[in-house]
PDB file of C-alpha atoms in Angstrom:
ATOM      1  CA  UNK A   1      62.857  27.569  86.708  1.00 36.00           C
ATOM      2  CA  UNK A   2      66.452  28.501  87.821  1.00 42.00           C
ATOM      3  CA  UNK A   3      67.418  27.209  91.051  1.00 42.00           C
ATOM      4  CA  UNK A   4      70.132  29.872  91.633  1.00 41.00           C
ATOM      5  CA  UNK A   5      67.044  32.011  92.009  1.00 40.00           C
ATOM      6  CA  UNK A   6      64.901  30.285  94.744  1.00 45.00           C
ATOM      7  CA  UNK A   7      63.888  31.730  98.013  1.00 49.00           C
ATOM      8  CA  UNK A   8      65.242  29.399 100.519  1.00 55.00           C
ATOM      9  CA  UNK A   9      62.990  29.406 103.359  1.00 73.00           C
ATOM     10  CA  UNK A  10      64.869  27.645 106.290  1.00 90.00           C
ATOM     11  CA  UNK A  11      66.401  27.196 109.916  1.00 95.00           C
ATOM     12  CA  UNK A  12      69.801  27.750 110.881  1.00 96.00           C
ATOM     13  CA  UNK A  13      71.068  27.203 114.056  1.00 98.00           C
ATOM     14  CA  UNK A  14      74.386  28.307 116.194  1.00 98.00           C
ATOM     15  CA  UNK A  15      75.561  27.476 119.466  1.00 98.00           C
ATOM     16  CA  UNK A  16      78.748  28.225 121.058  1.00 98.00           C
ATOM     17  CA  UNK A  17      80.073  25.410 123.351  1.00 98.00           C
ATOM     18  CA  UNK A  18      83.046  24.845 125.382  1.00 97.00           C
ATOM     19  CA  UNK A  19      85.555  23.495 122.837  1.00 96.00           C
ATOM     20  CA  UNK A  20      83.955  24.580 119.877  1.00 97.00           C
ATOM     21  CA  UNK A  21      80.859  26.193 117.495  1.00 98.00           C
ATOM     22  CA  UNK A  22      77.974  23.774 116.147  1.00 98.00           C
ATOM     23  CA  UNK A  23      76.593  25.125 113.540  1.00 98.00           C
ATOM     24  CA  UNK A  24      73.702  23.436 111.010  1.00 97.00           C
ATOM     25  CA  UNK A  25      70.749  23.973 109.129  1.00 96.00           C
ATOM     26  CA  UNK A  26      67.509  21.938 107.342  1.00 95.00           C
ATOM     27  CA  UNK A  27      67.990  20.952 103.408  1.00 93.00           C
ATOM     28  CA  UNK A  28      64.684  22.446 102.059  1.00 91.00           C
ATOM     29  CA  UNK A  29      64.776  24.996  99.473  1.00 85.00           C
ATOM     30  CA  UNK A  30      61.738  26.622  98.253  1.00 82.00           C
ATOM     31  CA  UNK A  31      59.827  28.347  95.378  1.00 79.00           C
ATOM     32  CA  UNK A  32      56.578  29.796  96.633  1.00 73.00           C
ATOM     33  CA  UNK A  33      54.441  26.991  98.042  1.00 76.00           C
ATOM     34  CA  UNK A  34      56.609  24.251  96.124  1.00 83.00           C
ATOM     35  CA  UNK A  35      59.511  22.087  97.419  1.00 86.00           C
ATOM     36  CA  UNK A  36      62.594  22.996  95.096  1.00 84.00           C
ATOM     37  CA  UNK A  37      64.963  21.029  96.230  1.00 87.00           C
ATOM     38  CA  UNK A  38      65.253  18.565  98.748  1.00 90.00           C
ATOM     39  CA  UNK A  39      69.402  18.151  99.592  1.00 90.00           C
ATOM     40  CA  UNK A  40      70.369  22.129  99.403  1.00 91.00           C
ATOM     41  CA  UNK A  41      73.217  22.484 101.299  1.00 93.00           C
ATOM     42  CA  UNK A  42      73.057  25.756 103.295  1.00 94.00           C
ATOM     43  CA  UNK A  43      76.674  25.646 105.313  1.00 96.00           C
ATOM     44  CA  UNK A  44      79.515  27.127 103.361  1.00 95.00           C
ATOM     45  CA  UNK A  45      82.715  26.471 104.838  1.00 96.00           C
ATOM     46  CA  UNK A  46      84.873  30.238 104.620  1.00 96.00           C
ATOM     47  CA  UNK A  47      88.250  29.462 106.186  1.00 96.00           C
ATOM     48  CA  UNK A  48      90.131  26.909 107.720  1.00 95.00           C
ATOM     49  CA  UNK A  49      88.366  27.849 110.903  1.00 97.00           C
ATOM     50  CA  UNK A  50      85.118  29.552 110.100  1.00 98.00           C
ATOM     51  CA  UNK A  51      81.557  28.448 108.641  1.00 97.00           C
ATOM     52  CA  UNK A  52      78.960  29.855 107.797  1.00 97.00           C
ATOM     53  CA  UNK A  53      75.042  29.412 107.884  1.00 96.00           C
ATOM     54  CA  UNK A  54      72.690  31.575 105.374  1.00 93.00           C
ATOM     55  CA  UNK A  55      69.348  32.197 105.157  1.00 89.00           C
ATOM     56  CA  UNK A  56      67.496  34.075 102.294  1.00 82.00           C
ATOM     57  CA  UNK A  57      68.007  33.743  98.359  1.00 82.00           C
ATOM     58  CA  UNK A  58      70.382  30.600  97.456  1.00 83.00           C
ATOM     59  CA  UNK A  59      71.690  32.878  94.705  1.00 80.00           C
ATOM     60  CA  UNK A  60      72.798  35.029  97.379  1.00 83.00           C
ATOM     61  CA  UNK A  61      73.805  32.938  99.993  1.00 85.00           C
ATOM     62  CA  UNK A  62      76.326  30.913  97.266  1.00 87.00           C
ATOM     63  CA  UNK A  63      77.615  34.015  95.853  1.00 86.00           C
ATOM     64  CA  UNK A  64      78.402  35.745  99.050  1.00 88.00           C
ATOM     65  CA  UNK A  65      79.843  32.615 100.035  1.00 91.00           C
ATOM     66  CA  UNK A  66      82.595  32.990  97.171  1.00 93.00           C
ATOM     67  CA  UNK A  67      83.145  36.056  97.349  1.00 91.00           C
ATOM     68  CA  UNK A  68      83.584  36.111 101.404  1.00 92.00           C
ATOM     69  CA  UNK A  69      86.128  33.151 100.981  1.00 94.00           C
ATOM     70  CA  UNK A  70      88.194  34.556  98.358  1.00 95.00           C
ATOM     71  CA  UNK A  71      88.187  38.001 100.117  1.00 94.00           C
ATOM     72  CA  UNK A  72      89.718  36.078 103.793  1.00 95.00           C
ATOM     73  CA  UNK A  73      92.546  34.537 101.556  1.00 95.00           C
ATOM     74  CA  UNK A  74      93.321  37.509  99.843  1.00 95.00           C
ATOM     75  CA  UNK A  75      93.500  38.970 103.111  1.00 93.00           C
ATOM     76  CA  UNK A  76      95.455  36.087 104.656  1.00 95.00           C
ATOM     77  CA  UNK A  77      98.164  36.568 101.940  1.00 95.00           C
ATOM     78  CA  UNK A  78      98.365  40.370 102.233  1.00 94.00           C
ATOM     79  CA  UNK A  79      98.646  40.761 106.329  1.00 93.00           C
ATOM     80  CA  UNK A  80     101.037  37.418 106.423  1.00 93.00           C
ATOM     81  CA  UNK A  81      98.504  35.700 108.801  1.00 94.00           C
ATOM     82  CA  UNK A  82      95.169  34.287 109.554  1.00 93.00           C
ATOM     83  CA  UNK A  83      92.421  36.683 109.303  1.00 95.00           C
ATOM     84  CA  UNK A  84      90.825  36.864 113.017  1.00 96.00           C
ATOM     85  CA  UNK A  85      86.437  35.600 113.232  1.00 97.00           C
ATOM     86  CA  UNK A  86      85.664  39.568 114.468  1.00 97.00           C
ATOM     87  CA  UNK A  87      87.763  40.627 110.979  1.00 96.00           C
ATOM     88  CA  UNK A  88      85.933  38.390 108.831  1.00 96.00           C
ATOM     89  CA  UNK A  89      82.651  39.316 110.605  1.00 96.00           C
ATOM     90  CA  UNK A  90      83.256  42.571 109.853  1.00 95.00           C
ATOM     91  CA  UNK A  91      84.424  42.131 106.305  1.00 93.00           C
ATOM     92  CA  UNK A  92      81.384  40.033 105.464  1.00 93.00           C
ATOM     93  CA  UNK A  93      78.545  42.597 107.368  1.00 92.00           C
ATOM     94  CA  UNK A  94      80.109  45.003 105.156  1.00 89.00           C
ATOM     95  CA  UNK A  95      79.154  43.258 102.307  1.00 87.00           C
ATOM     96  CA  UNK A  96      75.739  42.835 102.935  1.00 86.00           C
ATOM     97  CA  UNK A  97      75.316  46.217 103.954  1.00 83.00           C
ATOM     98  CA  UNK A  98      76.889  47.353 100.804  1.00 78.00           C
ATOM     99  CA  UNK A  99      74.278  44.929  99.011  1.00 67.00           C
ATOM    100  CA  UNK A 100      70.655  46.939  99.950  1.00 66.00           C
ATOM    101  CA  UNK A 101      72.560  50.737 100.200  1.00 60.00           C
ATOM    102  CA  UNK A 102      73.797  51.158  96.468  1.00 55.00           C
ATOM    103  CA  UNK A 103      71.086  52.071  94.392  1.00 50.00           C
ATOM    104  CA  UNK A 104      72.823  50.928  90.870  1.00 48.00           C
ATOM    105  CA  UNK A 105      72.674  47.107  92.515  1.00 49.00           C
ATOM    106  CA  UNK A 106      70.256  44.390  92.768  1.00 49.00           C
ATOM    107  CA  UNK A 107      69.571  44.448  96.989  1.00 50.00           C
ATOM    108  CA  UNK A 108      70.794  41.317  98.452  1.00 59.00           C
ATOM    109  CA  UNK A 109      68.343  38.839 100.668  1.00 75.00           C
ATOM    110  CA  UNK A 110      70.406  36.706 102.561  1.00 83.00           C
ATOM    111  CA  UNK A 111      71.472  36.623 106.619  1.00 88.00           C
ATOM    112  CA  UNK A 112      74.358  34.709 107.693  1.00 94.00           C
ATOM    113  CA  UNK A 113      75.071  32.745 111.388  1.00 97.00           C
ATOM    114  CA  UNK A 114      79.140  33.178 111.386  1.00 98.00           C
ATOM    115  CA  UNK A 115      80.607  30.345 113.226  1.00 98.00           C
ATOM    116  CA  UNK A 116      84.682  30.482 114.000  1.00 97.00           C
ATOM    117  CA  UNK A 117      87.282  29.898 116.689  1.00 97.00           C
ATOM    118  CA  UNK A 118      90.590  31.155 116.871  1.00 96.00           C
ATOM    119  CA  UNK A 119      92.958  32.811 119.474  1.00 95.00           C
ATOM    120  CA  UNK A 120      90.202  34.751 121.134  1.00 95.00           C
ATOM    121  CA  UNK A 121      87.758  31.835 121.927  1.00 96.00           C
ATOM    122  CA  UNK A 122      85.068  30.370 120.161  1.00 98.00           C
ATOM    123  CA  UNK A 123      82.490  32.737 118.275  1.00 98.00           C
ATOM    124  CA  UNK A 124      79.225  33.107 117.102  1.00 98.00           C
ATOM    125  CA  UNK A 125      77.772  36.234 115.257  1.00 98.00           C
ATOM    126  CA  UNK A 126      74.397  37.169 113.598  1.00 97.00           C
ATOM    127  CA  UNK A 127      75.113  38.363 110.354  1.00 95.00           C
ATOM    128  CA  UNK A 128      71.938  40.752 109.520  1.00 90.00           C
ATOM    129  CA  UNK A 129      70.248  41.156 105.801  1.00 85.00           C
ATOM    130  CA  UNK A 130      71.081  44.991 106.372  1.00 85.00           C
ATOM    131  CA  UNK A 131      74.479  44.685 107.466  1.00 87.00           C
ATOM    132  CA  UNK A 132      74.328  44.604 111.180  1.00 92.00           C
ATOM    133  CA  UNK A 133      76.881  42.844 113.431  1.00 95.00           C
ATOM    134  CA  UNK A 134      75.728  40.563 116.508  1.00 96.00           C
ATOM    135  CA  UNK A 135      78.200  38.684 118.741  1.00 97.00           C
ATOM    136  CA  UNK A 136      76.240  35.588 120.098  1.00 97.00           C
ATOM    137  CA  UNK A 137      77.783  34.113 123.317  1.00 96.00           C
ATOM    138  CA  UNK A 138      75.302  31.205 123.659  1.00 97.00           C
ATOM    139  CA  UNK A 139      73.306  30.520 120.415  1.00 98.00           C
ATOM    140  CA  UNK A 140      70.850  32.231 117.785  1.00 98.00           C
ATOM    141  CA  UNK A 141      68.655  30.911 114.982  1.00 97.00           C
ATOM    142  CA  UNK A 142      67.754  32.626 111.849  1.00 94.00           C
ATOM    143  CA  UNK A 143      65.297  31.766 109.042  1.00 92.00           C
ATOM    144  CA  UNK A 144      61.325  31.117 108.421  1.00 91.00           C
ATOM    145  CA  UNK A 145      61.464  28.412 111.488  1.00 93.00           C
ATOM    146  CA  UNK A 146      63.756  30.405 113.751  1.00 94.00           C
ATOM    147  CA  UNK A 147      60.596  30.942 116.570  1.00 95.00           C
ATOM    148  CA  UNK A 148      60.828  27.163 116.879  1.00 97.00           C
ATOM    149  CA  UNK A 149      63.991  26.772 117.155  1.00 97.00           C
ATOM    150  CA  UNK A 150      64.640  29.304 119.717  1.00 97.00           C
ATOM    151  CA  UNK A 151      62.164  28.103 122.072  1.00 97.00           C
ATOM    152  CA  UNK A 152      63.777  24.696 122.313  1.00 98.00           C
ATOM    153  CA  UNK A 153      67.607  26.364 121.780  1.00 98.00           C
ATOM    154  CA  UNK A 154      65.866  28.730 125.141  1.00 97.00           C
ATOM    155  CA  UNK A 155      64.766  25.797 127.608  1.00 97.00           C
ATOM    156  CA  UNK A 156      67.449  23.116 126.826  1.00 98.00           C
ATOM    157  CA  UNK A 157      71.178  25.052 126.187  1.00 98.00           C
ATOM    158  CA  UNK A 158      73.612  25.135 128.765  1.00 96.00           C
ATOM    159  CA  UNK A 159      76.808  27.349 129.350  1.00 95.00           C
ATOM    160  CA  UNK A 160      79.657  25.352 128.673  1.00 95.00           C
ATOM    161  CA  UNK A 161      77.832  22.390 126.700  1.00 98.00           C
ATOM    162  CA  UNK A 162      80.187  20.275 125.479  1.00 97.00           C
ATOM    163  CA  UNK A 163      79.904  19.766 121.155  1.00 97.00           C
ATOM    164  CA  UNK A 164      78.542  16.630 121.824  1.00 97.00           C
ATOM    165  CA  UNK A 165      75.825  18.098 123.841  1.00 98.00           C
ATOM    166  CA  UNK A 166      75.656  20.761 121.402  1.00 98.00           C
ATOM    167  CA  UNK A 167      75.232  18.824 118.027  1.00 97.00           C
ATOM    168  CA  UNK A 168      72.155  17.062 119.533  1.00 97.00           C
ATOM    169  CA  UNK A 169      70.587  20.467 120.676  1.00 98.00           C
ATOM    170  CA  UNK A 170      70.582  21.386 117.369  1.00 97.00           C
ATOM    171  CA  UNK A 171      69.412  18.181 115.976  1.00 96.00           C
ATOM    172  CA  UNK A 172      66.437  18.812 118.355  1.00 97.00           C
ATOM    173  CA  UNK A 173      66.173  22.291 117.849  1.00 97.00           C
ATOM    174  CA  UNK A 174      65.368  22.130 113.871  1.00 96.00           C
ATOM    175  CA  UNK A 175      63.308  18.876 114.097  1.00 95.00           C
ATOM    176  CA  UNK A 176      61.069  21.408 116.129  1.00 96.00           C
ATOM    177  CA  UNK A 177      60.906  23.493 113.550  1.00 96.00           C
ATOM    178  CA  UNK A 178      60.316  20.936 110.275  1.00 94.00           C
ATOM    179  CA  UNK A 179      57.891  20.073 112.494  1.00 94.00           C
ATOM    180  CA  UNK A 180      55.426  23.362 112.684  1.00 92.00           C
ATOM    181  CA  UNK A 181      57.600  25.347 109.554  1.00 92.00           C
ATOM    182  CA  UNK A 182      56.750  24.224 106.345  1.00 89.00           C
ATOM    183  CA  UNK A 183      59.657  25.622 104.663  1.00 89.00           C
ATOM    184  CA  UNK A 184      62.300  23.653 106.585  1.00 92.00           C
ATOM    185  CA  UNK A 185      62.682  20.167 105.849  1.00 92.00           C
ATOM    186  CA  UNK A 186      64.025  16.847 104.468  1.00 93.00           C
ATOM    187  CA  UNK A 187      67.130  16.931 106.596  1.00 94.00           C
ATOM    188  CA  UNK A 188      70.004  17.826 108.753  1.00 96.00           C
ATOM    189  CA  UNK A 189      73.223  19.456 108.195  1.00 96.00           C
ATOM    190  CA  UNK A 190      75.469  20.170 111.430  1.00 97.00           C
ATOM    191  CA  UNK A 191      79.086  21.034 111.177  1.00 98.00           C
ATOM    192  CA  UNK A 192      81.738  21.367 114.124  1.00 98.00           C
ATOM    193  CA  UNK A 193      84.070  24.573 114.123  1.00 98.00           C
ATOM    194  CA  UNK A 194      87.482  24.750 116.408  1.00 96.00           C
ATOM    195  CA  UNK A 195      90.385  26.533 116.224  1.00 93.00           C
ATOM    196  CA  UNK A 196      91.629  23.311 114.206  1.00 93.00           C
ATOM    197  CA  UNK A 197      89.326  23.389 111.615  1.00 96.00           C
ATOM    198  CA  UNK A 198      85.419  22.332 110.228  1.00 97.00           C
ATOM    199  CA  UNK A 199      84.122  18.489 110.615  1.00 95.00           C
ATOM    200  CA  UNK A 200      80.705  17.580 109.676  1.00 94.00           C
ATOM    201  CA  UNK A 201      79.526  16.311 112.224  1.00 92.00           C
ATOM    202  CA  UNK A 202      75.384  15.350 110.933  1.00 87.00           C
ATOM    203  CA  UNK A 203      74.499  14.904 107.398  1.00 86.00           C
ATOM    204  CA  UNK A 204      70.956  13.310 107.894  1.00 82.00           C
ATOM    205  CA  UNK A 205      68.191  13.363 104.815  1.00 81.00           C
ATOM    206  CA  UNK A 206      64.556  12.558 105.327  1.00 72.00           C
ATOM    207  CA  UNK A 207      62.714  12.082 102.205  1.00 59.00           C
ATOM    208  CA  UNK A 208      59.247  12.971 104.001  1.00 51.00           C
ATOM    209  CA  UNK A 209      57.788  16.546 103.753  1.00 42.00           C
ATOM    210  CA  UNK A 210      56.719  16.954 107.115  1.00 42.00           C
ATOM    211  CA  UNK A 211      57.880  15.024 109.936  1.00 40.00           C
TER     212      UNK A 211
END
């Protein structure tokens, strides 16, 4: 069975706080009904100041990783400065959208939560599997246990949550969701994003299925 190839069923979570971007996501990839692997790491840092969370195929979410980071440096070095969250939002949406509209390629499965901060503020944007651009000002969730996650993310987040605040709401907001979604599980990732760069912030593995 090759890995590369799994479906990785999941729960991603963003939220935009006052001096920063949490961003994280379970460790549970899967094949069907079985449990592939039990540590996948599903944040990708992009740039000095931008992460990013996928959901869908791993094959996917690794190669459009790659590719997105060596297309912002090649950037970088051609324009003679950083390349702006809203650029690289744009650059990687076009990707995906070029992924399921040529007919002579394989379509791509994979969504992305886009977490950066840079002279404009701190930014969040749903990354859609056909392409689609949406700016976040508070937080989103994508992936098989997003409904869970969004009804805690819904009754608990705060404007101006500090990342503090922030990294527990997300602890809490995909423990709901390893809790009722079979497909997330066996962990915690959450990352920090500011203008000064990406800190991990959670890396918490639970060797249970279902807890």
């Amino acid at each position: 069975m090759n890995e590369e190839m799994l479906k990785s069923g999941t729960t991603t979570v963003g939220i935009v706080c006052k001096d920063g971007v949490v961003i994280a996501a379970d460790k549970r990839s899967t094949a069907g009904g079985m449990i592939a692997n039990k540590r996948q790491l599903k944040l990708a840092q992009i740039a000095n100041n931008m992460a990013i969370a996928g959901s869908g195929l791993v094959s996917d979410i690794q190669l459009t990783s790659r590719v997105g980071r060596a297309e912002i440096k090649l950037k970088d070095v051609q324009t003679g400065r950083g390349t702006t969250v809203k650029e690289a939002a744009n650059m990687l949406a076009s990707m995906l959208y070029s992924l399921i509209r040529r007919p002579t390629m394989v379509p791509g499965i994979v969504a992305f939560l886009l977490a950066g901060s840079d002279k404009e503020g701190h930014q969040l944007y749903n990354l859609g599997i056909d392409g689609s651009i949406t700016e976040k000002d508070d937080f989103d969730s994508e992936g098989s246990g997003s409904v869970f996650a969004l009804g805690v993310l819904e009754a608990q987040y705060k404007k101006n949550m500090s990342t503090e605040e922030g990294i527990d709401l997300a602890m809490k907001s995909i423990n709901s969701a390893m809790q009722r979604d079979v497909a997330t599980g066996n962990g915690i990732d959450i990352w920090v994003v500011t203008e000064k760069g990406v800190r991990q912030a959670v890396r918490k593995e639970v060797d249970i299925g279902v807890h």
